[in-house]
Amino acid sequence: MKGPFATPLSALISALLFGPLFIQPALAATPSDYLIQSAVYQWYGELDLGIQPKATVNTDLAEYPTGKPVAGAHQILAIDQIAEENGRLLLEVELEYQARDAGPGEGRYLIQTLTLENSDSAPQAGPTLIASETQVNEIDELSGQFRPAAEQNLIRALLFRWTQALDYPGSQALTSMLLPEASFTSPEPGQLSPVSYQAALQALNNQNSRRAIKNLSIGTAQADGSYPVSLEYQWSAINQWGETELARVGVSMTVLVRDGRALIAHYQSQYLPPVTDPGAEIRC
């Protein structure tokens, strides 16, 4: 294979991991649309910072006594897609909410319906949230102290967007999620820049590329306000010969949250040996 990679993906995986596994393309897993999850986590992350939604968003904001967002914490429990029609997605989100100044036992249990709309002009940007309606708003006697969620939600939103950009390298530039001074190390030999690495991924012409996120860990804020993040990608893709290739990639990064967005300051990834104990994995 020509391009910036030192060896073809299949040869690299065969040498470092467990060799290419051949599967009929029809049996390959359907890629997860991480952009939907990213939009949901970004929405609640911004609310947790007290950011007022855009005027174009129709929402009741029922969890706020004044109807306006204040600093708080939305802990997302589940996201389910319940309908899709005319380019619009209807999601049901189950979550717990607690205001920053709330006392013990002063939480809310919520089920909210979110409406997301795909843009015909910029599909690579992902769906845009246009409405939120509260279906259930009950007292939830949350135990323990307030647990911040804004940064966690925004970091997860970033991770889903980043992963989508790796699976679909022609969609969104990795550089849009990196700080200008960020350091970047790809799992491939050589010093590939984010632009070169993404171009090399696109040149593979893979189909059904899917990086399942495993063993995600988001650490506590450091003295400089950054957050250490680690995860593992279990990557499968169908190459141009119809063969399914598998790999494990370990990722560590440092993330900063600025103006309602999470951005990567340091990114490092490397290929990992195969899993010998599947029970040791943790899903994202």
PDB file of C-alpha atoms in Angstrom:
ATOM      1  CA  MET A   1       0.000   0.000   0.000  1.00  0.00           C
ATOM      2  CA  LYS A   2       1.306   3.443  -0.866  1.00  0.00           C
ATOM      3  CA  GLY A   3       1.080   6.361   1.550  1.00  0.00           C
ATOM      4  CA  PRO A   4       2.628   7.561   4.802  1.00  0.00           C
ATOM      5  CA  PHE A   5       2.190   4.293   6.704  1.00  0.00           C
ATOM      6  CA  ALA A   6       5.410   2.287   6.927  1.00  0.00           C
ATOM      7  CA  THR A   7       3.529  -0.978   6.322  1.00  0.00           C
ATOM      8  CA  PRO A   8       0.011  -1.949   5.216  1.00  0.00           C
ATOM      9  CA  LEU A   9      -2.480  -2.010   8.066  1.00  0.00           C
ATOM     10  CA  SER A  10      -2.975  -5.770   7.704  1.00  0.00           C
ATOM     11  CA  ALA A  11       0.769  -6.450   7.863  1.00  0.00           C
ATOM     12  CA  LEU A  12       1.217  -4.187  10.854  1.00  0.00           C
ATOM     13  CA  ILE A  13      -1.596  -5.842  12.761  1.00  0.00           C
ATOM     14  CA  SER A  14      -0.369  -9.298  11.777  1.00  0.00           C
ATOM     15  CA  ALA A  15       3.107  -8.525  13.085  1.00  0.00           C
ATOM     16  CA  LEU A  16       2.117  -6.783  16.290  1.00  0.00           C
ATOM     17  CA  LEU A  17      -1.162  -8.414  17.196  1.00  0.00           C
ATOM     18  CA  PHE A  18      -2.890 -11.552  16.044  1.00  0.00           C
ATOM     19  CA  GLY A  19      -3.083 -11.354  12.283  1.00  0.00           C
ATOM     20  CA  PRO A  20      -6.002 -10.390  10.059  1.00  0.00           C
ATOM     21  CA  LEU A  21      -9.267 -12.181  10.698  1.00  0.00           C
ATOM     22  CA  PHE A  22     -11.401 -12.878   7.637  1.00  0.00           C
ATOM     23  CA  ILE A  23     -15.139 -12.375   8.012  1.00  0.00           C
ATOM     24  CA  GLN A  24     -17.881 -12.001   5.456  1.00  0.00           C
ATOM     25  CA  PRO A  25     -18.582  -8.244   5.083  1.00  0.00           C
ATOM     26  CA  ALA A  26     -22.289  -8.815   5.659  1.00  0.00           C
ATOM     27  CA  LEU A  27     -21.517  -9.982   9.206  1.00  0.00           C
ATOM     28  CA  ALA A  28     -19.489  -6.911  10.152  1.00  0.00           C
ATOM     29  CA  ALA A  29     -20.816  -4.682  12.937  1.00  0.00           C
ATOM     30  CA  THR A  30     -22.720  -1.542  12.001  1.00  0.00           C
ATOM     31  CA  PRO A  31     -20.759   1.577  13.004  1.00  0.00           C
ATOM     32  CA  SER A  32     -22.077   3.535  15.958  1.00  0.00           C
ATOM     33  CA  ASP A  33     -22.968   7.136  15.162  1.00  0.00           C
ATOM     34  CA  TYR A  34     -20.878   8.802  17.798  1.00  0.00           C
ATOM     35  CA  LEU A  35     -21.977  12.260  16.641  1.00  0.00           C
ATOM     36  CA  ILE A  36     -25.427  11.701  18.154  1.00  0.00           C
ATOM     37  CA  GLN A  37     -23.935  10.901  21.540  1.00  0.00           C
ATOM     38  CA  SER A  38     -21.551  13.824  21.198  1.00  0.00           C
ATOM     39  CA  ALA A  39     -24.430  16.237  20.615  1.00  0.00           C
ATOM     40  CA  VAL A  40     -26.225  14.983  23.727  1.00  0.00           C
ATOM     41  CA  TYR A  41     -23.201  15.249  26.015  1.00  0.00           C
ATOM     42  CA  GLN A  42     -22.292  18.664  24.594  1.00  0.00           C
ATOM     43  CA  TRP A  43     -25.827  19.900  25.293  1.00  0.00           C
ATOM     44  CA  TYR A  44     -25.828  18.874  28.928  1.00  0.00           C
ATOM     45  CA  GLY A  45     -22.217  19.942  29.422  1.00  0.00           C
ATOM     46  CA  GLU A  46     -23.074  23.469  28.323  1.00  0.00           C
ATOM     47  CA  LEU A  47     -26.148  23.535  30.561  1.00  0.00           C
ATOM     48  CA  ASP A  48     -23.990  22.428  33.494  1.00  0.00           C
ATOM     49  CA  LEU A  49     -21.782  25.473  32.919  1.00  0.00           C
ATOM     50  CA  GLY A  50     -24.872  27.689  32.991  1.00  0.00           C
ATOM     51  CA  ILE A  51     -24.672  28.504  29.267  1.00  0.00           C
ATOM     52  CA  GLN A  52     -27.965  29.804  27.909  1.00  0.00           C
ATOM     53  CA  PRO A  53     -29.263  27.736  24.947  1.00  0.00           C
ATOM     54  CA  LYS A  54     -29.500  29.418  21.557  1.00  0.00           C
ATOM     55  CA  ALA A  55     -32.774  31.158  20.835  1.00  0.00           C
ATOM     56  CA  THR A  56     -33.462  28.659  18.040  1.00  0.00           C
ATOM     57  CA  VAL A  57     -33.662  25.779  20.550  1.00  0.00           C
ATOM     58  CA  ASN A  58     -37.160  25.082  21.866  1.00  0.00           C
ATOM     59  CA  THR A  59     -36.804  23.832  25.448  1.00  0.00           C
ATOM     60  CA  ASP A  60     -38.731  23.929  28.720  1.00  0.00           C
ATOM     61  CA  LEU A  61     -35.647  23.674  31.025  1.00  0.00           C
ATOM     62  CA  ALA A  62     -37.964  22.153  33.619  1.00  0.00           C
ATOM     63  CA  GLU A  63     -35.156  21.204  36.016  1.00  0.00           C
ATOM     64  CA  TYR A  64     -34.451  24.885  36.710  1.00  0.00           C
ATOM     65  CA  PRO A  65     -36.867  26.741  39.037  1.00  0.00           C
ATOM     66  CA  THR A  66     -36.359  29.989  37.093  1.00  0.00           C
ATOM     67  CA  GLY A  67     -36.392  28.322  33.672  1.00  0.00           C
ATOM     68  CA  LYS A  68     -32.813  29.472  33.066  1.00  0.00           C
ATOM     69  CA  PRO A  69     -29.719  27.252  33.331  1.00  0.00           C
ATOM     70  CA  VAL A  70     -27.422  27.656  36.326  1.00  0.00           C
ATOM     71  CA  ALA A  71     -24.280  25.766  37.307  1.00  0.00           C
ATOM     72  CA  GLY A  72     -25.203  22.176  38.083  1.00  0.00           C
ATOM     73  CA  ALA A  73     -24.634  18.562  37.139  1.00  0.00           C
ATOM     74  CA  HIS A  74     -26.541  16.359  34.694  1.00  0.00           C
ATOM     75  CA  GLN A  75     -25.506  12.725  35.185  1.00  0.00           C
ATOM     76  CA  ILE A  76     -26.600  10.895  32.022  1.00  0.00           C
ATOM     77  CA  LEU A  77     -27.902   7.398  32.736  1.00  0.00           C
ATOM     78  CA  ALA A  78     -29.164   6.278  29.313  1.00  0.00           C
ATOM     79  CA  ILE A  79     -29.649   7.537  25.747  1.00  0.00           C
ATOM     80  CA  ASP A  80     -32.171   5.780  23.502  1.00  0.00           C
ATOM     81  CA  GLN A  81     -33.216   6.628  19.954  1.00  0.00           C
ATOM     82  CA  ILE A  82     -36.981   6.293  19.691  1.00  0.00           C
ATOM     83  CA  ALA A  83     -37.764   7.668  16.218  1.00  0.00           C
ATOM     84  CA  GLU A  84     -36.260   9.053  13.011  1.00  0.00           C
ATOM     85  CA  GLU A  85     -38.253  10.933  10.413  1.00  0.00           C
ATOM     86  CA  ASN A  86     -37.525  13.556   7.738  1.00  0.00           C
ATOM     87  CA  GLY A  87     -33.936  14.041   8.835  1.00  0.00           C
ATOM     88  CA  ARG A  88     -34.863  14.452  12.493  1.00  0.00           C
ATOM     89  CA  LEU A  89     -33.914  12.152  15.357  1.00  0.00           C
ATOM     90  CA  LEU A  90     -35.985  11.762  18.503  1.00  0.00           C
ATOM     91  CA  LEU A  91     -34.013  10.648  21.551  1.00  0.00           C
ATOM     92  CA  GLU A  92     -35.052   9.774  25.082  1.00  0.00           C
ATOM     93  CA  VAL A  93     -32.475  10.664  27.737  1.00  0.00           C
ATOM     94  CA  GLU A  94     -32.673   9.423  31.329  1.00  0.00           C
ATOM     95  CA  LEU A  95     -30.632  11.392  33.834  1.00  0.00           C
ATOM     96  CA  GLU A  96     -30.189  12.777  37.319  1.00  0.00           C
ATOM     97  CA  TYR A  97     -29.754  16.486  37.959  1.00  0.00           C
ATOM     98  CA  GLN A  98     -28.444  18.416  40.924  1.00  0.00           C
ATOM     99  CA  ALA A  99     -27.870  22.156  41.214  1.00  0.00           C
ATOM    100  CA  ARG A 100     -24.449  23.200  42.482  1.00  0.00           C
ATOM    101  CA  ASP A 101     -25.935  24.900  45.542  1.00  0.00           C
ATOM    102  CA  ALA A 102     -28.442  22.113  46.285  1.00  0.00           C
ATOM    103  CA  GLY A 103     -28.360  20.388  49.638  1.00  0.00           C
ATOM    104  CA  PRO A 104     -28.281  16.614  50.253  1.00  0.00           C
ATOM    105  CA  GLY A 105     -31.364  14.918  48.835  1.00  0.00           C
ATOM    106  CA  GLU A 106     -32.265  17.904  46.631  1.00  0.00           C
ATOM    107  CA  GLY A 107     -31.851  16.288  43.246  1.00  0.00           C
ATOM    108  CA  ARG A 108     -34.159  15.640  40.302  1.00  0.00           C
ATOM    109  CA  TYR A 109     -34.790  12.501  38.279  1.00  0.00           C
ATOM    110  CA  LEU A 110     -35.486  13.435  34.660  1.00  0.00           C
ATOM    111  CA  ILE A 111     -36.553  11.842  31.418  1.00  0.00           C
ATOM    112  CA  GLN A 112     -36.244  14.279  28.545  1.00  0.00           C
ATOM    113  CA  THR A 113     -36.995  13.962  24.847  1.00  0.00           C
ATOM    114  CA  LEU A 114     -34.420  15.607  22.595  1.00  0.00           C
ATOM    115  CA  THR A 115     -34.996  16.405  18.928  1.00  0.00           C
ATOM    116  CA  LEU A 116     -31.911  16.548  16.717  1.00  0.00           C
ATOM    117  CA  GLU A 117     -31.811  17.654  13.100  1.00  0.00           C
ATOM    118  CA  ASN A 118     -29.256  16.701  10.472  1.00  0.00           C
ATOM    119  CA  SER A 119     -27.875  19.484   8.302  1.00  0.00           C
ATOM    120  CA  ASP A 120     -27.980  18.855   4.556  1.00  0.00           C
ATOM    121  CA  SER A 121     -25.341  21.541   3.970  1.00  0.00           C
ATOM    122  CA  ALA A 122     -22.849  20.237   6.561  1.00  0.00           C
ATOM    123  CA  PRO A 123     -23.598  16.577   7.409  1.00  0.00           C
ATOM    124  CA  GLN A 124     -20.047  16.086   8.679  1.00  0.00           C
ATOM    125  CA  ALA A 125     -20.806  18.460  11.561  1.00  0.00           C
ATOM    126  CA  GLY A 126     -23.357  16.033  12.942  1.00  0.00           C
ATOM    127  CA  PRO A 127     -26.922  16.623  14.107  1.00  0.00           C
ATOM    128  CA  THR A 128     -27.960  19.855  15.812  1.00  0.00           C
ATOM    129  CA  LEU A 129     -30.219  19.870  18.861  1.00  0.00           C
ATOM    130  CA  ILE A 130     -33.358  21.893  18.134  1.00  0.00           C
ATOM    131  CA  ALA A 131     -35.726  20.944  20.974  1.00  0.00           C
ATOM    132  CA  SER A 132     -35.832  19.480  24.477  1.00  0.00           C
ATOM    133  CA  GLU A 133     -39.015  18.479  26.288  1.00  0.00           C
ATOM    134  CA  THR A 134     -39.211  17.090  29.812  1.00  0.00           C
ATOM    135  CA  GLN A 135     -41.386  14.002  30.208  1.00  0.00           C
ATOM    136  CA  VAL A 136     -40.553  13.132  33.831  1.00  0.00           C
ATOM    137  CA  ASN A 137     -39.357  15.555  36.534  1.00  0.00           C
ATOM    138  CA  GLU A 138     -39.393  13.980  39.979  1.00  0.00           C
ATOM    139  CA  ILE A 139     -37.635  14.515  43.292  1.00  0.00           C
ATOM    140  CA  ASP A 140     -34.550  12.336  43.517  1.00  0.00           C
ATOM    141  CA  GLU A 141     -33.022  12.092  46.976  1.00  0.00           C
ATOM    142  CA  LEU A 142     -29.452  11.883  45.767  1.00  0.00           C
ATOM    143  CA  SER A 143     -27.046  10.854  48.482  1.00  0.00           C
ATOM    144  CA  GLY A 144     -23.581  12.267  48.964  1.00  0.00           C
ATOM    145  CA  GLN A 145     -22.014  15.537  47.941  1.00  0.00           C
ATOM    146  CA  PHE A 146     -22.440  17.398  44.682  1.00  0.00           C
ATOM    147  CA  ARG A 147     -20.607  15.659  41.819  1.00  0.00           C
ATOM    148  CA  PRO A 148     -19.559  18.060  39.036  1.00  0.00           C
ATOM    149  CA  ALA A 149     -20.453  16.838  35.554  1.00  0.00           C
ATOM    150  CA  ALA A 150     -19.842  19.733  33.144  1.00  0.00           C
ATOM    151  CA  GLU A 151     -16.258  18.840  32.279  1.00  0.00           C
ATOM    152  CA  GLN A 152     -17.001  15.110  32.182  1.00  0.00           C
ATOM    153  CA  ASN A 153     -19.888  15.672  29.767  1.00  0.00           C
ATOM    154  CA  LEU A 154     -17.872  18.014  27.539  1.00  0.00           C
ATOM    155  CA  ILE A 155     -14.894  15.636  27.462  1.00  0.00           C
ATOM    156  CA  ARG A 156     -17.145  12.742  26.469  1.00  0.00           C
ATOM    157  CA  ALA A 157     -18.639  14.917  23.722  1.00  0.00           C
ATOM    158  CA  LEU A 158     -15.108  15.554  22.447  1.00  0.00           C
ATOM    159  CA  LEU A 159     -14.168  11.857  22.563  1.00  0.00           C
ATOM    160  CA  PHE A 160     -17.197  10.842  20.521  1.00  0.00           C
ATOM    161  CA  ARG A 161     -16.474  13.525  17.884  1.00  0.00           C
ATOM    162  CA  TRP A 162     -12.796  12.556  17.775  1.00  0.00           C
ATOM    163  CA  THR A 163     -13.578   8.864  17.368  1.00  0.00           C
ATOM    164  CA  GLN A 164     -16.048   9.591  14.574  1.00  0.00           C
ATOM    165  CA  ALA A 165     -13.356  11.619  12.780  1.00  0.00           C
ATOM    166  CA  LEU A 166     -10.984   8.633  12.969  1.00  0.00           C
ATOM    167  CA  ASP A 167     -13.610   6.195  11.690  1.00  0.00           C
ATOM    168  CA  TYR A 168     -14.681   8.600   8.926  1.00  0.00           C
ATOM    169  CA  PRO A 169     -11.467  10.546   8.201  1.00  0.00           C
ATOM    170  CA  GLY A 170     -13.078  12.632   5.482  1.00  0.00           C
ATOM    171  CA  SER A 171     -15.668  14.074   7.844  1.00  0.00           C
ATOM    172  CA  GLN A 172     -14.132  16.451  10.401  1.00  0.00           C
ATOM    173  CA  ALA A 173     -10.513  17.570  10.752  1.00  0.00           C
ATOM    174  CA  LEU A 174      -8.698  16.309  13.838  1.00  0.00           C
ATOM    175  CA  THR A 175      -7.017  19.705  14.085  1.00  0.00           C
ATOM    176  CA  SER A 176     -10.383  21.304  14.919  1.00  0.00           C
ATOM    177  CA  MET A 177     -10.327  19.372  18.220  1.00  0.00           C
ATOM    178  CA  LEU A 178      -6.684  20.065  19.075  1.00  0.00           C
ATOM    179  CA  LEU A 179      -5.219  23.139  20.722  1.00  0.00           C
ATOM    180  CA  PRO A 180      -2.832  24.999  18.368  1.00  0.00           C
ATOM    181  CA  GLU A 181       0.159  24.007  20.513  1.00  0.00           C
ATOM    182  CA  ALA A 182      -0.998  20.401  21.034  1.00  0.00           C
ATOM    183  CA  SER A 183       1.390  17.454  20.730  1.00  0.00           C
ATOM    184  CA  PHE A 184       0.233  14.438  18.705  1.00  0.00           C
ATOM    185  CA  THR A 185       1.576  10.890  18.346  1.00  0.00           C
ATOM    186  CA  SER A 186      -0.209   8.409  16.071  1.00  0.00           C
ATOM    187  CA  PRO A 187       0.106   4.621  16.538  1.00  0.00           C
ATOM    188  CA  GLU A 188       1.957   4.330  13.224  1.00  0.00           C
ATOM    189  CA  PRO A 189       5.765   4.432  12.789  1.00  0.00           C
ATOM    190  CA  GLY A 190       7.217   7.844  12.045  1.00  0.00           C
ATOM    191  CA  GLN A 191       6.201  11.318  13.090  1.00  0.00           C
ATOM    192  CA  LEU A 192       2.836  11.768  11.384  1.00  0.00           C
ATOM    193  CA  SER A 193       1.008  15.034  11.923  1.00  0.00           C
ATOM    194  CA  PRO A 194      -2.749  14.930  12.619  1.00  0.00           C
ATOM    195  CA  VAL A 195      -3.382  15.985   9.011  1.00  0.00           C
ATOM    196  CA  SER A 196      -1.037  13.328   7.571  1.00  0.00           C
ATOM    197  CA  TYR A 197      -2.438  10.597   9.806  1.00  0.00           C
ATOM    198  CA  GLN A 198      -6.024  11.393   8.884  1.00  0.00           C
ATOM    199  CA  ALA A 199      -5.111  11.499   5.183  1.00  0.00           C
ATOM    200  CA  ALA A 200      -3.407   8.115   5.519  1.00  0.00           C
ATOM    201  CA  LEU A 201      -6.492   6.641   7.159  1.00  0.00           C
ATOM    202  CA  GLN A 202      -8.640   7.957   4.329  1.00  0.00           C
ATOM    203  CA  ALA A 203      -6.259   6.485   1.740  1.00  0.00           C
ATOM    204  CA  LEU A 204      -6.880   3.000   3.165  1.00  0.00           C
ATOM    205  CA  ASN A 205     -10.411   3.125   1.698  1.00  0.00           C
ATOM    206  CA  ASN A 206     -11.721   1.067   4.605  1.00  0.00           C
ATOM    207  CA  GLN A 207     -15.403   0.304   4.957  1.00  0.00           C
ATOM    208  CA  ASN A 208     -17.367  -0.115   8.188  1.00  0.00           C
ATOM    209  CA  SER A 209     -14.496   1.254  10.250  1.00  0.00           C
ATOM    210  CA  ARG A 210     -15.503   1.185  13.895  1.00  0.00           C
ATOM    211  CA  ARG A 211     -13.489   2.035  16.979  1.00  0.00           C
ATOM    212  CA  ALA A 212     -15.346   0.728  20.023  1.00  0.00           C
ATOM    213  CA  ILE A 213     -14.377   2.743  23.105  1.00  0.00           C
ATOM    214  CA  LYS A 214     -13.309   0.590  26.054  1.00  0.00           C
ATOM    215  CA  ASN A 215     -11.809   1.168  29.498  1.00  0.00           C
ATOM    216  CA  LEU A 216     -12.427   4.920  29.449  1.00  0.00           C
ATOM    217  CA  SER A 217     -10.958   6.794  32.413  1.00  0.00           C
ATOM    218  CA  ILE A 218     -11.341  10.556  32.935  1.00  0.00           C
ATOM    219  CA  GLY A 219      -9.168  11.732  35.810  1.00  0.00           C
ATOM    220  CA  THR A 220      -9.699  14.646  38.167  1.00  0.00           C
ATOM    221  CA  ALA A 221      -8.623  18.174  37.290  1.00  0.00           C
ATOM    222  CA  GLN A 222      -4.912  18.868  37.609  1.00  0.00           C
ATOM    223  CA  ALA A 223      -3.328  22.026  39.009  1.00  0.00           C
ATOM    224  CA  ASP A 224      -3.327  23.637  35.550  1.00  0.00           C
ATOM    225  CA  GLY A 225      -7.001  22.802  34.986  1.00  0.00           C
ATOM    226  CA  SER A 226      -6.308  19.960  32.559  1.00  0.00           C
ATOM    227  CA  TYR A 227      -7.851  16.489  32.715  1.00  0.00           C
ATOM    228  CA  PRO A 228      -5.927  13.243  32.077  1.00  0.00           C
ATOM    229  CA  VAL A 229      -7.880  10.826  29.885  1.00  0.00           C
ATOM    230  CA  SER A 230      -7.095   7.257  28.882  1.00  0.00           C
ATOM    231  CA  LEU A 231      -9.038   4.746  26.799  1.00  0.00           C
ATOM    232  CA  GLU A 232      -8.687   1.799  24.499  1.00  0.00           C
ATOM    233  CA  TYR A 233      -9.971   1.465  20.961  1.00  0.00           C
ATOM    234  CA  GLN A 234     -10.998  -1.950  19.695  1.00  0.00           C
ATOM    235  CA  TRP A 235     -10.811  -1.225  16.005  1.00  0.00           C
ATOM    236  CA  SER A 236     -12.360  -3.280  13.222  1.00  0.00           C
ATOM    237  CA  ALA A 237     -12.543  -2.375   9.542  1.00  0.00           C
ATOM    238  CA  ILE A 238     -13.156  -4.035   6.187  1.00  0.00           C
ATOM    239  CA  ASN A 239     -10.236  -3.402   3.849  1.00  0.00           C
ATOM    240  CA  GLN A 240     -10.327  -2.982   0.071  1.00  0.00           C
ATOM    241  CA  TRP A 241     -10.113  -6.790  -0.388  1.00  0.00           C
ATOM    242  CA  GLY A 242     -13.206  -7.426   1.720  1.00  0.00           C
ATOM    243  CA  GLU A 243     -11.236  -8.738   4.695  1.00  0.00           C
ATOM    244  CA  THR A 244     -12.001  -7.661   8.247  1.00  0.00           C
ATOM    245  CA  GLU A 245      -8.942  -6.414  10.109  1.00  0.00           C
ATOM    246  CA  LEU A 246      -8.770  -6.025  13.882  1.00  0.00           C
ATOM    247  CA  ALA A 247      -6.520  -4.021  16.188  1.00  0.00           C
ATOM    248  CA  ARG A 248      -6.326  -2.656  19.724  1.00  0.00           C
ATOM    249  CA  VAL A 249      -5.048   0.870  20.256  1.00  0.00           C
ATOM    250  CA  GLY A 250      -4.205   2.428  23.612  1.00  0.00           C
ATOM    251  CA  VAL A 251      -4.751   6.177  23.906  1.00  0.00           C
ATOM    252  CA  SER A 252      -3.733   8.706  26.524  1.00  0.00           C
ATOM    253  CA  MET A 253      -4.467  12.395  26.282  1.00  0.00           C
ATOM    254  CA  THR A 254      -4.613  15.631  28.213  1.00  0.00           C
ATOM    255  CA  VAL A 255      -7.761  17.708  27.748  1.00  0.00           C
ATOM    256  CA  LEU A 256      -8.599  21.317  28.590  1.00  0.00           C
ATOM    257  CA  VAL A 257     -12.096  22.831  28.741  1.00  0.00           C
ATOM    258  CA  ARG A 258     -12.331  26.346  27.332  1.00  0.00           C
ATOM    259  CA  ASP A 259     -15.428  28.425  26.610  1.00  0.00           C
ATOM    260  CA  GLY A 260     -17.785  25.461  26.714  1.00  0.00           C
ATOM    261  CA  ARG A 261     -15.613  23.161  24.577  1.00  0.00           C
ATOM    262  CA  ALA A 262     -13.157  20.411  25.403  1.00  0.00           C
ATOM    263  CA  LEU A 263      -9.910  20.483  23.400  1.00  0.00           C
ATOM    264  CA  ILE A 264      -6.904  18.156  23.321  1.00  0.00           C
ATOM    265  CA  ALA A 265      -3.540  19.483  24.518  1.00  0.00           C
ATOM    266  CA  HIS A 266      -1.614  16.191  24.305  1.00  0.00           C
ATOM    267  CA  TYR A 267      -2.460  12.995  22.389  1.00  0.00           C
ATOM    268  CA  GLN A 268      -0.498   9.752  22.304  1.00  0.00           C
ATOM    269  CA  SER A 269      -1.563   6.358  20.923  1.00  0.00           C
ATOM    270  CA  GLN A 270       0.045   2.966  20.338  1.00  0.00           C
ATOM    271  CA  TYR A 271      -0.941  -0.523  19.236  1.00  0.00           C
ATOM    272  CA  LEU A 272      -1.596  -3.004  22.052  1.00  0.00           C
ATOM    273  CA  PRO A 273      -1.308  -6.809  22.272  1.00  0.00           C
ATOM    274  CA  PRO A 274      -4.530  -8.859  22.060  1.00  0.00           C
ATOM    275  CA  VAL A 275      -6.882  -9.228  25.013  1.00  0.00           C
ATOM    276  CA  THR A 276      -6.527 -12.561  26.816  1.00  0.00           C
ATOM    277  CA  ASP A 277      -9.244 -11.858  29.384  1.00  0.00           C
ATOM    278  CA  PRO A 278     -12.367 -10.383  27.707  1.00  0.00           C
ATOM    279  CA  GLY A 279     -13.966 -10.015  31.144  1.00  0.00           C
ATOM    280  CA  ALA A 280     -11.423  -7.343  32.037  1.00  0.00           C
ATOM    281  CA  GLU A 281     -12.935  -4.815  29.620  1.00  0.00           C
ATOM    282  CA  ILE A 282     -15.127  -1.897  30.605  1.00  0.00           C
ATOM    283  CA  ARG A 283     -17.499  -0.401  28.055  1.00  0.00           C
ATOM    284  CA  CYS A 284     -17.684   3.361  27.615  1.00  0.00           C
TER     285      CYS A 284
END
